[in-house]
Amino acid sequence: KAGVTQTPRYLIKTRGQQVTLSCSPISGHRSVSWYQQTPGQGLQFLFEYFSETQRNKGNFPGRFSGRQFSNSRSEMNVSTLELGDSALYLCASSLDPAWEYFGPGTRLTVL
Amino acid sequence: KNQVEQSPQSLIILEGKNCTLQCNYTVSPFSNLRWYKQDTGRGPVSLTIMTFSENTKSNGRYTATLDADTKQSSLHITASQLSDSASYICVVTDSYGNNRLAFGKGNQVVVIP
């Protein structure tokens, strides 16, 4: 069974731009969560989607948004990029909310 | 103050030796505690998950313990291998309706031959 895939793997943007990251969950998984990971803050929860509905949300500004499609694929969008948004963005899918499978992440660099 | 504190921040151990990583948390009310292993450049992989009523959970050479009274957990690695070199992250979920997550910053383990 294929694992969680994320595209693109690497991305370089400049301040003020916006970016869209994509996540394809494991087949049959309806829950998709997004995380931001930085050396200073570690892992932080962004949001979780289940059956196209946002079920949980972390403490991030409104510039961070996401959505989930009917095939469970998910996208997250960051608008008006700031230098501090440089991070590894991880997507995880699950059947059981407590047992998540992570993708390899998208490394975003904001210049 | 972070709700999940992990120690030591980093350690170096010889191949074949055992080591123990600590996770202290203040999250309340408590739902579950998970340990993840994250290899450099890859996403985290779940090792164990424990609820309030569980005090030990094993996954191969990894054994996690939980003391919900003192709000402490440990991850014990037995007979370490070079492939155990990774960051180990403790994550605690509360039992409020939205299941908020609190993350530790990880224990960086380096196993040397």
PDB file of C-alpha atoms in Angstrom:
ATOM      1  CA  LYS A   1       0.000   0.000   0.000  1.00  0.00           C
ATOM      2  CA  ALA A   2       1.485   3.366  -0.967  1.00  0.00           C
ATOM      3  CA  GLY A   3       2.346   5.734   1.861  1.00  0.00           C
ATOM      4  CA  VAL A   4       1.482   9.392   2.319  1.00  0.00           C
ATOM      5  CA  THR A   5       2.858  11.496  -0.504  1.00  0.00           C
ATOM      6  CA  GLN A   6       3.531  15.196  -0.442  1.00  0.00           C
ATOM      7  CA  THR A   7       4.328  17.533  -3.304  1.00  0.00           C
ATOM      8  CA  PRO A   8       6.462  19.364  -3.910  1.00  0.00           C
ATOM      9  CA  ARG A   9       9.292  18.105  -1.710  1.00  0.00           C
ATOM     10  CA  TYR A  10      11.194  21.381  -1.837  1.00  0.00           C
ATOM     11  CA  LEU A  11      10.026  24.916  -2.489  1.00  0.00           C
ATOM     12  CA  ILE A  12      11.665  28.328  -2.475  1.00  0.00           C
ATOM     13  CA  LYS A  13       9.506  31.441  -2.330  1.00  0.00           C
ATOM     14  CA  THR A  14       9.991  35.108  -1.532  1.00  0.00           C
ATOM     15  CA  ARG A  15       8.285  37.185   1.130  1.00  0.00           C
ATOM     16  CA  GLY A  16       4.768  38.243   0.240  1.00  0.00           C
ATOM     17  CA  GLN A  17       4.128  35.356  -2.128  1.00  0.00           C
ATOM     18  CA  GLN A  18       1.645  32.608  -1.478  1.00  0.00           C
ATOM     19  CA  VAL A  19       2.170  28.864  -1.661  1.00  0.00           C
ATOM     20  CA  THR A  20       0.035  25.733  -1.956  1.00  0.00           C
ATOM     21  CA  LEU A  21       1.217  22.354  -0.707  1.00  0.00           C
ATOM     22  CA  SER A  22      -0.431  19.070  -1.577  1.00  0.00           C
ATOM     23  CA  CYS A  23      -0.894  15.841   0.356  1.00  0.00           C
ATOM     24  CA  SER A  24      -2.244  12.486  -0.825  1.00  0.00           C
ATOM     25  CA  PRO A  25      -3.172  10.240   2.113  1.00  0.00           C
ATOM     26  CA  ILE A  26      -2.922   6.480   2.322  1.00  0.00           C
ATOM     27  CA  SER A  27      -5.771   4.880   0.423  1.00  0.00           C
ATOM     28  CA  GLY A  28      -8.825   4.557   2.657  1.00  0.00           C
ATOM     29  CA  HIS A  29      -7.654   7.143   5.202  1.00  0.00           C
ATOM     30  CA  ARG A  30     -10.171   9.948   5.597  1.00  0.00           C
ATOM     31  CA  SER A  31      -8.351  12.019   8.193  1.00  0.00           C
ATOM     32  CA  VAL A  32      -5.514  14.312   7.134  1.00  0.00           C
ATOM     33  CA  SER A  33      -3.545  16.543   9.493  1.00  0.00           C
ATOM     34  CA  TRP A  34      -0.940  19.188   8.775  1.00  0.00           C
ATOM     35  CA  TYR A  35       2.028  20.142  10.936  1.00  0.00           C
ATOM     36  CA  GLN A  36       4.781  22.717  10.812  1.00  0.00           C
ATOM     37  CA  GLN A  37       8.245  21.738  12.050  1.00  0.00           C
ATOM     38  CA  THR A  38      11.062  24.188  12.737  1.00  0.00           C
ATOM     39  CA  PRO A  39      14.319  23.756  14.675  1.00  0.00           C
ATOM     40  CA  GLY A  40      13.244  26.366  17.231  1.00  0.00           C
ATOM     41  CA  GLN A  41       9.621  25.419  17.835  1.00  0.00           C
ATOM     42  CA  GLY A  42       9.664  21.743  16.953  1.00  0.00           C
ATOM     43  CA  LEU A  43       6.455  20.189  15.688  1.00  0.00           C
ATOM     44  CA  GLN A  44       3.312  22.319  15.783  1.00  0.00           C
ATOM     45  CA  PHE A  45      -0.192  21.294  14.774  1.00  0.00           C
ATOM     46  CA  LEU A  46      -1.821  23.322  12.020  1.00  0.00           C
ATOM     47  CA  PHE A  47      -5.173  21.672  11.313  1.00  0.00           C
ATOM     48  CA  GLU A  48      -6.966  18.393  10.729  1.00  0.00           C
ATOM     49  CA  TYR A  49      -9.520  17.538   8.084  1.00  0.00           C
ATOM     50  CA  PHE A  50     -11.955  14.657   8.052  1.00  0.00           C
ATOM     51  CA  SER A  51     -14.412  14.020   5.229  1.00  0.00           C
ATOM     52  CA  GLU A  52     -13.785  17.475   3.736  1.00  0.00           C
ATOM     53  CA  THR A  53     -14.468  19.258   7.054  1.00  0.00           C
ATOM     54  CA  GLN A  54     -11.937  20.952   9.288  1.00  0.00           C
ATOM     55  CA  ARG A  55     -12.198  19.081  12.570  1.00  0.00           C
ATOM     56  CA  ASN A  56      -9.362  20.662  14.555  1.00  0.00           C
ATOM     57  CA  LYS A  57      -7.262  23.782  14.270  1.00  0.00           C
ATOM     58  CA  GLY A  58      -4.018  24.872  15.916  1.00  0.00           C
ATOM     59  CA  ASN A  59      -2.911  28.370  16.879  1.00  0.00           C
ATOM     60  CA  PHE A  60      -1.769  29.727  13.553  1.00  0.00           C
ATOM     61  CA  PRO A  61      -2.800  32.984  11.860  1.00  0.00           C
ATOM     62  CA  GLY A  62      -5.460  33.064   9.192  1.00  0.00           C
ATOM     63  CA  ARG A  63      -2.759  33.191   6.499  1.00  0.00           C
ATOM     64  CA  PHE A  64      -2.600  29.428   6.940  1.00  0.00           C
ATOM     65  CA  SER A  65      -5.566  27.619   5.453  1.00  0.00           C
ATOM     66  CA  GLY A  66      -6.380  24.222   4.119  1.00  0.00           C
ATOM     67  CA  ARG A  67      -8.985  22.123   2.474  1.00  0.00           C
ATOM     68  CA  GLN A  68      -9.771  18.513   1.749  1.00  0.00           C
ATOM     69  CA  PHE A  69     -11.290  17.089  -1.379  1.00  0.00           C
ATOM     70  CA  SER A  70     -13.813  14.286  -1.761  1.00  0.00           C
ATOM     71  CA  ASN A  71     -10.995  11.804  -2.530  1.00  0.00           C
ATOM     72  CA  SER A  72      -9.377  12.765   0.826  1.00  0.00           C
ATOM     73  CA  ARG A  73      -6.467  14.553  -0.834  1.00  0.00           C
ATOM     74  CA  SER A  74      -5.651  17.744   0.996  1.00  0.00           C
ATOM     75  CA  GLU A  75      -4.000  21.051   0.262  1.00  0.00           C
ATOM     76  CA  MET A  76      -2.708  23.738   2.553  1.00  0.00           C
ATOM     77  CA  ASN A  77      -2.162  27.313   1.530  1.00  0.00           C
ATOM     78  CA  VAL A  78      -0.020  29.989   3.078  1.00  0.00           C
ATOM     79  CA  SER A  79      -0.619  33.533   1.884  1.00  0.00           C
ATOM     80  CA  THR A  80       1.625  36.584   2.272  1.00  0.00           C
ATOM     81  CA  LEU A  81       4.656  34.502   3.172  1.00  0.00           C
ATOM     82  CA  GLU A  82       6.976  35.668   5.939  1.00  0.00           C
ATOM     83  CA  LEU A  83      10.561  34.644   6.629  1.00  0.00           C
ATOM     84  CA  GLY A  84       9.364  32.797   9.730  1.00  0.00           C
ATOM     85  CA  ASP A  85       7.224  30.512   7.600  1.00  0.00           C
ATOM     86  CA  SER A  86      10.358  28.690   6.467  1.00  0.00           C
ATOM     87  CA  ALA A  87       9.859  25.184   7.795  1.00  0.00           C
ATOM     88  CA  LEU A  88       9.218  21.556   7.046  1.00  0.00           C
ATOM     89  CA  TYR A  89       5.491  21.068   6.482  1.00  0.00           C
ATOM     90  CA  LEU A  90       4.325  17.570   7.294  1.00  0.00           C
ATOM     91  CA  CYS A  91       1.099  15.889   6.376  1.00  0.00           C
ATOM     92  CA  ALA A  92      -0.221  12.828   8.198  1.00  0.00           C
ATOM     93  CA  SER A  93      -3.166  10.569   7.436  1.00  0.00           C
ATOM     94  CA  SER A  94      -4.974   8.113   9.670  1.00  0.00           C
ATOM     95  CA  LEU A  95      -7.845   5.712  10.118  1.00  0.00           C
ATOM     96  CA  ASP A  96      -7.496   5.798  13.900  1.00  0.00           C
ATOM     97  CA  PRO A  97      -6.990   9.419  15.091  1.00  0.00           C
ATOM     98  CA  ALA A  98      -4.281   8.329  17.485  1.00  0.00           C
ATOM     99  CA  TRP A  99      -2.159   6.409  14.965  1.00  0.00           C
ATOM    100  CA  GLU A 100      -0.946   8.680  12.221  1.00  0.00           C
ATOM    101  CA  TYR A 101       1.234   7.993   9.210  1.00  0.00           C
ATOM    102  CA  PHE A 102       3.397  10.890   8.128  1.00  0.00           C
ATOM    103  CA  GLY A 103       4.562  11.864   4.688  1.00  0.00           C
ATOM    104  CA  PRO A 104       8.137  12.942   3.949  1.00  0.00           C
ATOM    105  CA  GLY A 105       7.262  16.624   4.190  1.00  0.00           C
ATOM    106  CA  THR A 106       7.667  19.706   2.030  1.00  0.00           C
ATOM    107  CA  ARG A 107      10.677  21.857   2.832  1.00  0.00           C
ATOM    108  CA  LEU A 108       9.635  25.495   2.329  1.00  0.00           C
ATOM    109  CA  THR A 109      12.261  28.218   2.261  1.00  0.00           C
ATOM    110  CA  VAL A 110      11.140  31.850   2.255  1.00  0.00           C
ATOM    111  CA  LEU A 111      13.730  34.392   1.092  1.00  0.00           C
TER     112      LEU A 111
ATOM    113  CA  LYS B   1       6.270  27.303  29.235  1.00  0.00           C
ATOM    114  CA  ASN B   2       6.056  24.273  26.989  1.00  0.00           C
ATOM    115  CA  GLN B   3       3.561  21.714  28.214  1.00  0.00           C
ATOM    116  CA  VAL B   4       5.847  18.847  27.193  1.00  0.00           C
ATOM    117  CA  GLU B   5       9.502  18.807  28.224  1.00  0.00           C
ATOM    118  CA  GLN B   6      11.919  16.166  26.974  1.00  0.00           C
ATOM    119  CA  SER B   7      15.341  15.300  28.331  1.00  0.00           C
ATOM    120  CA  PRO B   8      18.113  14.926  27.558  1.00  0.00           C
ATOM    121  CA  GLN B   9      18.032  17.231  24.544  1.00  0.00           C
ATOM    122  CA  SER B  10      20.679  15.074  22.890  1.00  0.00           C
ATOM    123  CA  LEU B  11      22.832  12.099  23.713  1.00  0.00           C
ATOM    124  CA  ILE B  12      25.459   9.902  22.145  1.00  0.00           C
ATOM    125  CA  ILE B  13      25.494   6.190  22.924  1.00  0.00           C
ATOM    126  CA  LEU B  14      27.601   3.233  21.861  1.00  0.00           C
ATOM    127  CA  GLU B  15      26.055   0.629  19.611  1.00  0.00           C
ATOM    128  CA  GLY B  16      24.651  -2.214  21.667  1.00  0.00           C
ATOM    129  CA  LYS B  17      24.039  -0.111  24.784  1.00  0.00           C
ATOM    130  CA  ASN B  18      20.665   0.784  26.265  1.00  0.00           C
ATOM    131  CA  CYS B  19      19.333   4.288  26.789  1.00  0.00           C
ATOM    132  CA  THR B  20      16.306   5.969  28.316  1.00  0.00           C
ATOM    133  CA  LEU B  21      14.624   9.166  27.163  1.00  0.00           C
ATOM    134  CA  GLN B  22      12.367  11.210  29.412  1.00  0.00           C
ATOM    135  CA  CYS B  23       9.166  13.121  28.745  1.00  0.00           C
ATOM    136  CA  ASN B  24       7.441  15.242  31.416  1.00  0.00           C
ATOM    137  CA  TYR B  25       4.145  16.910  30.680  1.00  0.00           C
ATOM    138  CA  THR B  26       1.634  19.222  32.299  1.00  0.00           C
ATOM    139  CA  VAL B  27      -1.248  18.603  29.871  1.00  0.00           C
ATOM    140  CA  SER B  28      -4.506  18.088  31.700  1.00  0.00           C
ATOM    141  CA  PRO B  29      -6.921  16.432  31.351  1.00  0.00           C
ATOM    142  CA  PHE B  30      -4.876  13.741  29.691  1.00  0.00           C
ATOM    143  CA  SER B  31      -6.019  11.566  26.796  1.00  0.00           C
ATOM    144  CA  ASN B  32      -2.980   9.810  25.380  1.00  0.00           C
ATOM    145  CA  LEU B  33       0.777  10.031  24.967  1.00  0.00           C
ATOM    146  CA  ARG B  34       2.657   9.011  21.840  1.00  0.00           C
ATOM    147  CA  TRP B  35       6.299   8.544  21.013  1.00  0.00           C
ATOM    148  CA  TYR B  36       7.510   9.139  17.468  1.00  0.00           C
ATOM    149  CA  LYS B  37      10.850   8.419  15.817  1.00  0.00           C
ATOM    150  CA  GLN B  38      12.000  10.845  13.156  1.00  0.00           C
ATOM    151  CA  ASP B  39      14.982  10.059  10.960  1.00  0.00           C
ATOM    152  CA  THR B  40      16.819  13.020   9.449  1.00  0.00           C
ATOM    153  CA  GLY B  41      14.987  14.297   6.380  1.00  0.00           C
ATOM    154  CA  ARG B  42      11.941  12.087   6.888  1.00  0.00           C
ATOM    155  CA  GLY B  43       8.538  12.329   8.521  1.00  0.00           C
ATOM    156  CA  PRO B  44       7.933  10.966  12.044  1.00  0.00           C
ATOM    157  CA  VAL B  45       6.969   7.333  12.531  1.00  0.00           C
ATOM    158  CA  SER B  46       4.739   6.243  15.394  1.00  0.00           C
ATOM    159  CA  LEU B  47       6.415   3.965  17.929  1.00  0.00           C
ATOM    160  CA  THR B  48       3.858   3.673  20.749  1.00  0.00           C
ATOM    161  CA  ILE B  49       0.687   5.218  22.039  1.00  0.00           C
ATOM    162  CA  MET B  50      -0.535   4.924  25.622  1.00  0.00           C
ATOM    163  CA  THR B  51      -3.765   5.943  27.282  1.00  0.00           C
ATOM    164  CA  PHE B  52      -4.334   6.799  30.926  1.00  0.00           C
ATOM    165  CA  SER B  53      -4.795   3.181  32.007  1.00  0.00           C
ATOM    166  CA  GLU B  54      -1.658   1.820  30.325  1.00  0.00           C
ATOM    167  CA  ASN B  55       1.741   2.019  31.966  1.00  0.00           C
ATOM    168  CA  THR B  56       3.913   0.022  29.562  1.00  0.00           C
ATOM    169  CA  LYS B  57       3.877  -0.490  25.810  1.00  0.00           C
ATOM    170  CA  SER B  58       6.530  -2.193  23.692  1.00  0.00           C
ATOM    171  CA  ASN B  59       7.388  -2.050  20.020  1.00  0.00           C
ATOM    172  CA  GLY B  60      10.355  -4.305  19.314  1.00  0.00           C
ATOM    173  CA  ARG B  61      13.395  -2.893  21.105  1.00  0.00           C
ATOM    174  CA  TYR B  62      11.438   0.211  22.143  1.00  0.00           C
ATOM    175  CA  THR B  63       9.562   0.192  25.451  1.00  0.00           C
ATOM    176  CA  ALA B  64       7.551   3.158  26.632  1.00  0.00           C
ATOM    177  CA  THR B  65       6.339   3.648  30.186  1.00  0.00           C
ATOM    178  CA  LEU B  66       3.778   6.054  31.531  1.00  0.00           C
ATOM    179  CA  ASP B  67       3.112   7.308  35.043  1.00  0.00           C
ATOM    180  CA  ALA B  68      -0.048   9.368  34.727  1.00  0.00           C
ATOM    181  CA  ASP B  69       0.085  10.366  38.390  1.00  0.00           C
ATOM    182  CA  THR B  70       3.454  12.081  38.095  1.00  0.00           C
ATOM    183  CA  LYS B  71       2.847  12.991  34.436  1.00  0.00           C
ATOM    184  CA  GLN B  72       6.034  11.328  33.270  1.00  0.00           C
ATOM    185  CA  SER B  73       6.862   8.984  30.421  1.00  0.00           C
ATOM    186  CA  SER B  74      10.049   7.319  29.336  1.00  0.00           C
ATOM    187  CA  LEU B  75      11.178   5.590  26.169  1.00  0.00           C
ATOM    188  CA  HIS B  76      13.744   2.845  26.663  1.00  0.00           C
ATOM    189  CA  ILE B  77      15.849   1.647  23.732  1.00  0.00           C
ATOM    190  CA  THR B  78      17.381  -1.776  24.243  1.00  0.00           C
ATOM    191  CA  ALA B  79      20.577  -2.927  22.518  1.00  0.00           C
ATOM    192  CA  SER B  80      20.822   0.180  20.381  1.00  0.00           C
ATOM    193  CA  GLN B  81      21.611  -0.062  16.691  1.00  0.00           C
ATOM    194  CA  LEU B  82      23.043   2.506  14.300  1.00  0.00           C
ATOM    195  CA  SER B  83      19.574   2.837  12.770  1.00  0.00           C
ATOM    196  CA  ASP B  84      18.272   4.138  16.102  1.00  0.00           C
ATOM    197  CA  SER B  85      20.058   7.430  15.415  1.00  0.00           C
ATOM    198  CA  ALA B  86      17.127   9.814  15.153  1.00  0.00           C
ATOM    199  CA  SER B  87      15.012  12.378  16.961  1.00  0.00           C
ATOM    200  CA  TYR B  88      12.419  10.950  19.357  1.00  0.00           C
ATOM    201  CA  ILE B  89       9.376  13.139  19.870  1.00  0.00           C
ATOM    202  CA  CYS B  90       6.853  12.912  22.714  1.00  0.00           C
ATOM    203  CA  VAL B  91       3.321  14.120  21.944  1.00  0.00           C
ATOM    204  CA  VAL B  92       0.539  14.465  24.511  1.00  0.00           C
ATOM    205  CA  THR B  93      -3.140  14.857  23.649  1.00  0.00           C
ATOM    206  CA  ASP B  94      -5.652  16.367  26.025  1.00  0.00           C
ATOM    207  CA  SER B  95      -9.187  15.060  26.373  1.00  0.00           C
ATOM    208  CA  TYR B  96     -11.045  18.258  25.666  1.00  0.00           C
ATOM    209  CA  GLY B  97     -13.476  18.078  22.797  1.00  0.00           C
ATOM    210  CA  ASN B  98     -10.962  19.239  20.215  1.00  0.00           C
ATOM    211  CA  ASN B  99      -8.146  16.917  21.374  1.00  0.00           C
ATOM    212  CA  ARG B 100      -5.423  19.533  21.474  1.00  0.00           C
ATOM    213  CA  LEU B 101      -1.889  18.290  20.936  1.00  0.00           C
ATOM    214  CA  ALA B 102       1.239  19.348  22.840  1.00  0.00           C
ATOM    215  CA  PHE B 103       4.627  18.476  21.407  1.00  0.00           C
ATOM    216  CA  GLY B 104       8.013  18.024  22.961  1.00  0.00           C
ATOM    217  CA  LYS B 105      11.027  19.312  21.055  1.00  0.00           C
ATOM    218  CA  GLY B 106      12.560  15.880  20.814  1.00  0.00           C
ATOM    219  CA  ASN B 107      15.484  13.873  22.087  1.00  0.00           C
ATOM    220  CA  GLN B 108      18.285  13.703  19.527  1.00  0.00           C
ATOM    221  CA  VAL B 109      19.976  10.296  19.763  1.00  0.00           C
ATOM    222  CA  VAL B 110      23.223   9.452  17.984  1.00  0.00           C
ATOM    223  CA  VAL B 111      24.413   5.855  18.076  1.00  0.00           C
ATOM    224  CA  ILE B 112      28.091   5.367  17.311  1.00  0.00           C
ATOM    225  CA  PRO B 113      29.857   2.102  16.450  1.00  0.00           C
TER     226      PRO B 113
END
